[in-house]
PDB file of C-alpha atoms in Angstrom:
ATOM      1  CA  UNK Z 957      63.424  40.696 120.971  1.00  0.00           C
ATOM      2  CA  UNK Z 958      63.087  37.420 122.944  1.00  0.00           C
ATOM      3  CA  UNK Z 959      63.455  34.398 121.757  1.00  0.00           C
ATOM      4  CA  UNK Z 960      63.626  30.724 122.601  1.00  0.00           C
ATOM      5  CA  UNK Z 961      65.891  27.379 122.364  1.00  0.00           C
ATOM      6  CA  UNK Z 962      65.711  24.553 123.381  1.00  0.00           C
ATOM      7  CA  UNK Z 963      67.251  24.464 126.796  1.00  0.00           C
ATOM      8  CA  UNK Z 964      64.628  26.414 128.430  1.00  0.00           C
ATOM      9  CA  UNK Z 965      65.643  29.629 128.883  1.00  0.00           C
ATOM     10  CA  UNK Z 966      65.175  33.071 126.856  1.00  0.00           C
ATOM     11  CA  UNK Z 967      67.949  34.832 125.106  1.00  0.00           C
ATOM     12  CA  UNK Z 968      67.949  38.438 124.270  1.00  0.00           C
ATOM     13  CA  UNK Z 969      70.976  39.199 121.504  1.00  0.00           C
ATOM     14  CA  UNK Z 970      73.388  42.098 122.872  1.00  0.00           C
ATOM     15  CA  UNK Z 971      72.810  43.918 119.471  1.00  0.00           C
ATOM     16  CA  UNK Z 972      69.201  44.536 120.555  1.00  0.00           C
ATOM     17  CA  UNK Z 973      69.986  45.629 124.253  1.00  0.00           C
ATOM     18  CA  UNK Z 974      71.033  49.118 123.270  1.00  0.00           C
ATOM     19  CA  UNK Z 975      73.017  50.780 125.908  1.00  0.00           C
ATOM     20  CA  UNK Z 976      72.228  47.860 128.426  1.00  0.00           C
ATOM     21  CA  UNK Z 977      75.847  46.569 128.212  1.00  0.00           C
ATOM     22  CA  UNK Z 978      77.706  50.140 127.116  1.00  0.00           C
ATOM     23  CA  UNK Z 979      79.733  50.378 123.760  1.00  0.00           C
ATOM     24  CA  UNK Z 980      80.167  46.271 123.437  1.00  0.00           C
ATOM     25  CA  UNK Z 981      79.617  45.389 120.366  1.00  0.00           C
ATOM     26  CA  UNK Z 982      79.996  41.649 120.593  1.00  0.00           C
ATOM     27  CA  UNK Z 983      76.952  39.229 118.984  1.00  0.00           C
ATOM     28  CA  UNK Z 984      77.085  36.952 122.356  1.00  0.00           C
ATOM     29  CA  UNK Z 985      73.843  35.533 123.434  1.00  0.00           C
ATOM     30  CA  UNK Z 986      72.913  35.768 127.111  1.00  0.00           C
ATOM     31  CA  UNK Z 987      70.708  33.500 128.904  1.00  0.00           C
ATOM     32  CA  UNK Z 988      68.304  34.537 131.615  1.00  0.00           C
ATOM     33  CA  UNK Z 989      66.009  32.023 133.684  1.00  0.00           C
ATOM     34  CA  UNK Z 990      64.192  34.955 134.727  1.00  0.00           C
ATOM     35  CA  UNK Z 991      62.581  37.871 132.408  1.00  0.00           C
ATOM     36  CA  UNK Z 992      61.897  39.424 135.220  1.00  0.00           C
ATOM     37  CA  UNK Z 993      65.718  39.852 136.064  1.00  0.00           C
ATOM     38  CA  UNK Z 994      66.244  41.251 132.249  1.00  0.00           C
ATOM     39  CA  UNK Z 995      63.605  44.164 132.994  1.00  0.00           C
ATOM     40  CA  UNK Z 996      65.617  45.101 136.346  1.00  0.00           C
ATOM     41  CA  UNK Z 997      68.528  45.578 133.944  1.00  0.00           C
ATOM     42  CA  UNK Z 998      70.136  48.879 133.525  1.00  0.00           C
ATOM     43  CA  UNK Z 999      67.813  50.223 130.794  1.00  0.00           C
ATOM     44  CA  UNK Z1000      67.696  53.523 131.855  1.00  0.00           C
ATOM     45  CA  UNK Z1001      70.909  54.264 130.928  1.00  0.00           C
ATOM     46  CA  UNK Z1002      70.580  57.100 128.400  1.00  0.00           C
ATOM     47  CA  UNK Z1003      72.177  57.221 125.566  1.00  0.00           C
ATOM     48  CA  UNK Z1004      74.071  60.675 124.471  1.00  0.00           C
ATOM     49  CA  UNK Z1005      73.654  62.857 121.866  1.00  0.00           C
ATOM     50  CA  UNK Z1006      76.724  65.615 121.721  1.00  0.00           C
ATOM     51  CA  UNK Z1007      75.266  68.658 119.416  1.00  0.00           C
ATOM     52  CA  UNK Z1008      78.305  70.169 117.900  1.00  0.00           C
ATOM     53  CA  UNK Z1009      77.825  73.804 116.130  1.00  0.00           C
ATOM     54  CA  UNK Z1010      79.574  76.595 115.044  1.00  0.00           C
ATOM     55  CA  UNK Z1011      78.351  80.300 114.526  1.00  0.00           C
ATOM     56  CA  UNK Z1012      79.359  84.013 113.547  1.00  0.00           C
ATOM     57  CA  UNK Z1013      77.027  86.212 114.004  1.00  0.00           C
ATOM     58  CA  UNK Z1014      74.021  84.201 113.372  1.00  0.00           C
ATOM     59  CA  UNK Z1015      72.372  85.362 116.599  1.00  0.00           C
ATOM     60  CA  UNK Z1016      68.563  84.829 116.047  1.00  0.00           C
ATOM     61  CA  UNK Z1017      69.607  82.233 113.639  1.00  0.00           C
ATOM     62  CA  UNK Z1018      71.536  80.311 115.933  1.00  0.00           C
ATOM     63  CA  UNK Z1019      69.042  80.722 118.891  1.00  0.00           C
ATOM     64  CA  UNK Z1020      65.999  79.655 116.494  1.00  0.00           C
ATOM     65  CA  UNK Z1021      67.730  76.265 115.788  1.00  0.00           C
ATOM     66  CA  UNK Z1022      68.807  75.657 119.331  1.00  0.00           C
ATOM     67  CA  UNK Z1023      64.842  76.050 120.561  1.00  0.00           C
ATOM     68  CA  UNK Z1024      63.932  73.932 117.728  1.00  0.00           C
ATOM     69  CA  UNK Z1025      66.433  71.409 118.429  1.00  0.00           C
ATOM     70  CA  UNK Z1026      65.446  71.712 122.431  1.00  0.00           C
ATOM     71  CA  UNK Z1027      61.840  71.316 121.495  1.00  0.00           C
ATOM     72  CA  UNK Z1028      61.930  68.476 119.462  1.00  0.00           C
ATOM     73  CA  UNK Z1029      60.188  65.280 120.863  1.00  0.00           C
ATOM     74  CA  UNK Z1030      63.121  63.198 121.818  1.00  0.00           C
ATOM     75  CA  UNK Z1031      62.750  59.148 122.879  1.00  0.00           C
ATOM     76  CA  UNK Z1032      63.362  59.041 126.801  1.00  0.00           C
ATOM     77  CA  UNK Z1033      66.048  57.266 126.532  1.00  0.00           C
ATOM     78  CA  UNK Z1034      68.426  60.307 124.537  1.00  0.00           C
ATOM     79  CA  UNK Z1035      69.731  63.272 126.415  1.00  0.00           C
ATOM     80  CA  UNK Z1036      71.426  65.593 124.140  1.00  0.00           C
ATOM     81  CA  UNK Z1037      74.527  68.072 125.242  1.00  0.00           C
ATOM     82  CA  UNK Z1038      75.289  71.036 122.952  1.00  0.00           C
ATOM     83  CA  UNK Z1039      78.699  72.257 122.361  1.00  0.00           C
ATOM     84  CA  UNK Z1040      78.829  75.705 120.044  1.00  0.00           C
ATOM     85  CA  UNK Z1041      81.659  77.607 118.875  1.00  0.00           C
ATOM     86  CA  UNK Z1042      81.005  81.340 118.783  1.00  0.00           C
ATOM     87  CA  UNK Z1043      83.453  82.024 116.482  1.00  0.00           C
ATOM     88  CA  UNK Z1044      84.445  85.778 117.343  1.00  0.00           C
ATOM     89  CA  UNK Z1045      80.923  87.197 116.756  1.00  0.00           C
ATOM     90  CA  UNK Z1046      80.274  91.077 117.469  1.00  0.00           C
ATOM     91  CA  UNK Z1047      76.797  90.682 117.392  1.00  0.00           C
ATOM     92  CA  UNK Z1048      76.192  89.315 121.026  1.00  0.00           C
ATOM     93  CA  UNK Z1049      75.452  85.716 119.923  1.00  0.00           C
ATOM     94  CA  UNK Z1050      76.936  84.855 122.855  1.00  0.00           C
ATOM     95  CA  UNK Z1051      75.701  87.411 125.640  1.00  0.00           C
ATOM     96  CA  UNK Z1052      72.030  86.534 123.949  1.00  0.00           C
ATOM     97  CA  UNK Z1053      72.033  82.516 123.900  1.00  0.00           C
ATOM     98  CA  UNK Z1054      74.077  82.365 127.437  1.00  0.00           C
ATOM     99  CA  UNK Z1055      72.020  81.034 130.152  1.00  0.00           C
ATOM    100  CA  UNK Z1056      69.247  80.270 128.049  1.00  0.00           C
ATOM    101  CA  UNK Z1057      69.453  76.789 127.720  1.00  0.00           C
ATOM    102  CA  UNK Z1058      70.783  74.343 130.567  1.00  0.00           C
ATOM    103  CA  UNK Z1059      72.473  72.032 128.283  1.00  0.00           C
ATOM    104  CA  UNK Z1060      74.940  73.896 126.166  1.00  0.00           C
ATOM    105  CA  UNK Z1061      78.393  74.814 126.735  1.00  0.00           C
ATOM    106  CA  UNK Z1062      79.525  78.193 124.310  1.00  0.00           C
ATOM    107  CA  UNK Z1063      82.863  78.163 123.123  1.00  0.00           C
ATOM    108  CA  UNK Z1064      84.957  81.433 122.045  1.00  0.00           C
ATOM    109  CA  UNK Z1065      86.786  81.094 118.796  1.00  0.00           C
ATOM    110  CA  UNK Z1066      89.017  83.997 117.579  1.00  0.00           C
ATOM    111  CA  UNK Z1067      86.986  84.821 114.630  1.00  0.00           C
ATOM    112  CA  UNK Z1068      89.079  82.899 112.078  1.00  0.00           C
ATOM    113  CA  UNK Z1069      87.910  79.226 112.632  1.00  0.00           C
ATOM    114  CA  UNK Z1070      85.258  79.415 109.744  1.00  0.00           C
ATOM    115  CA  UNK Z1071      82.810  76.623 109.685  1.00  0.00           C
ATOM    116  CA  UNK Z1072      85.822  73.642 109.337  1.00  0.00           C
ATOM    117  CA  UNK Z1073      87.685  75.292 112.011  1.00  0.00           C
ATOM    118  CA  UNK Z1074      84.745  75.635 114.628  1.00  0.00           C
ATOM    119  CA  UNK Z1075      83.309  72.256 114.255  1.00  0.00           C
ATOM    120  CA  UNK Z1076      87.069  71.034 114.580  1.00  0.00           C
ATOM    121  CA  UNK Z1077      87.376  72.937 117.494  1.00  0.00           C
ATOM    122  CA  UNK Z1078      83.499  72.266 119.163  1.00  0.00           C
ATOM    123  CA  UNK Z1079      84.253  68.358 118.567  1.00  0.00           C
ATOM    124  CA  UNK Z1080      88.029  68.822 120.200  1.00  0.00           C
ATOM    125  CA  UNK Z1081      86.414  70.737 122.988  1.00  0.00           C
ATOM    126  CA  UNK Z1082      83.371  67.734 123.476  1.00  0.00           C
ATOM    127  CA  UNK Z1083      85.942  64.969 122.970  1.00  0.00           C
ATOM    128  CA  UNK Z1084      87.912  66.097 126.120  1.00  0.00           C
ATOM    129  CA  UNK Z1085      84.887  67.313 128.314  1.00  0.00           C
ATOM    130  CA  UNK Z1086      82.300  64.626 127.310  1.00  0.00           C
ATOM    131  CA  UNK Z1087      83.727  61.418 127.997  1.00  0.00           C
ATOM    132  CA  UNK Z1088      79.860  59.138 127.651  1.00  0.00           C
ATOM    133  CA  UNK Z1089      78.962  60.535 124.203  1.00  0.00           C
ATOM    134  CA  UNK Z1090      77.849  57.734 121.776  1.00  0.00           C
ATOM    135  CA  UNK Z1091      76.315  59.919 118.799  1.00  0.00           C
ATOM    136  CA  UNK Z1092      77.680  62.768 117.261  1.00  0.00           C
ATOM    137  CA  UNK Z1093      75.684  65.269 115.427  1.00  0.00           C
ATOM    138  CA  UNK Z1094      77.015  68.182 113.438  1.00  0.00           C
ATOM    139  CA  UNK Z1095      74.660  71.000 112.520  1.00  0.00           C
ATOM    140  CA  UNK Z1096      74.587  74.165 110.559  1.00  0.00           C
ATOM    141  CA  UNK Z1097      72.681  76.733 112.856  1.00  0.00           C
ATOM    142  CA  UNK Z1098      69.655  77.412 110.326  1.00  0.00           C
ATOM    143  CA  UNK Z1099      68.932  73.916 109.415  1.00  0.00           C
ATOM    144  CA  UNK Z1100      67.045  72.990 111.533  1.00  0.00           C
ATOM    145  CA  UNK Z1101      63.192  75.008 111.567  1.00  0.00           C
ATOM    146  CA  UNK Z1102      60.121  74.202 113.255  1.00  0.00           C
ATOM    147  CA  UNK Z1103      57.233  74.020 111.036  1.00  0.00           C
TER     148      UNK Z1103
END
């Protein structure tokens, strides 16, 4: 990650400071006299992950994937957010999954989204709530298992 030239000083490339200088994705090279000052640098900004899911009475299913998601060893530097579409469900998905985990945010469809129409409406619902997501990651509600 560090390299030298020959004027002295240590460069670190912008493409290998992830998150350190926010969505730029310019190939500049900065110079620092001072390594130290580079590890004072903002690198514990984390990055994050919006979860975007959609469900119709799926209940256990969609629980089971959400605690395997949740449990998953995740680098310290990712926070995740989960946005799910209940989409009409009479099976108490919602009433069930609701206050169980800290980071998710249920949505109520009208029962006629279907998969399309749910993630549509999850990333919609994200996009205008979420404004510091840098991944995306759709999911079906059972694929994800922990073994």
């Amino acid at each position: 990650m560090y390299g030298n030239c020959n004027h002295k000083h240590n460069w670190i490339n912008t493409s290998t400071l992830l998150g350190v200088f926010g969505k730029e994705r310019e190939s500049k090279k900065y110079w620092f006299k001072d390594l130290n000052k580079l590890e004072m640098m903002s690198f514990k900004k984390k990055k994050l992950i919006t979860v975007l899911l959609t469900c119709h009475n799926r209940k256990m299913k969609t629980y089971s994937c959400l605690e395997a998601l949740l449990n998953c060893e995740l680098d310290d530097s990712f926070e995740l957010k989960i946005y799910l579409v209940d989409d009409g469900s009479t099976d108490g998905t919602t009433e069930f999954i609701q206050g169980k985990f800290a980071n998710l945010q249920i949505i109520q469809g009208s029962g006629n989204l279907f998969w399309a129409g749910g993630m549509r409406t999850a990333w919609k619902y994200a996009d205008e709530h979420e404004k510091n997501t840098d991944y995306y990651l759709m999911m079906i509600p059972l694929s994800l298992r922990i073994h």
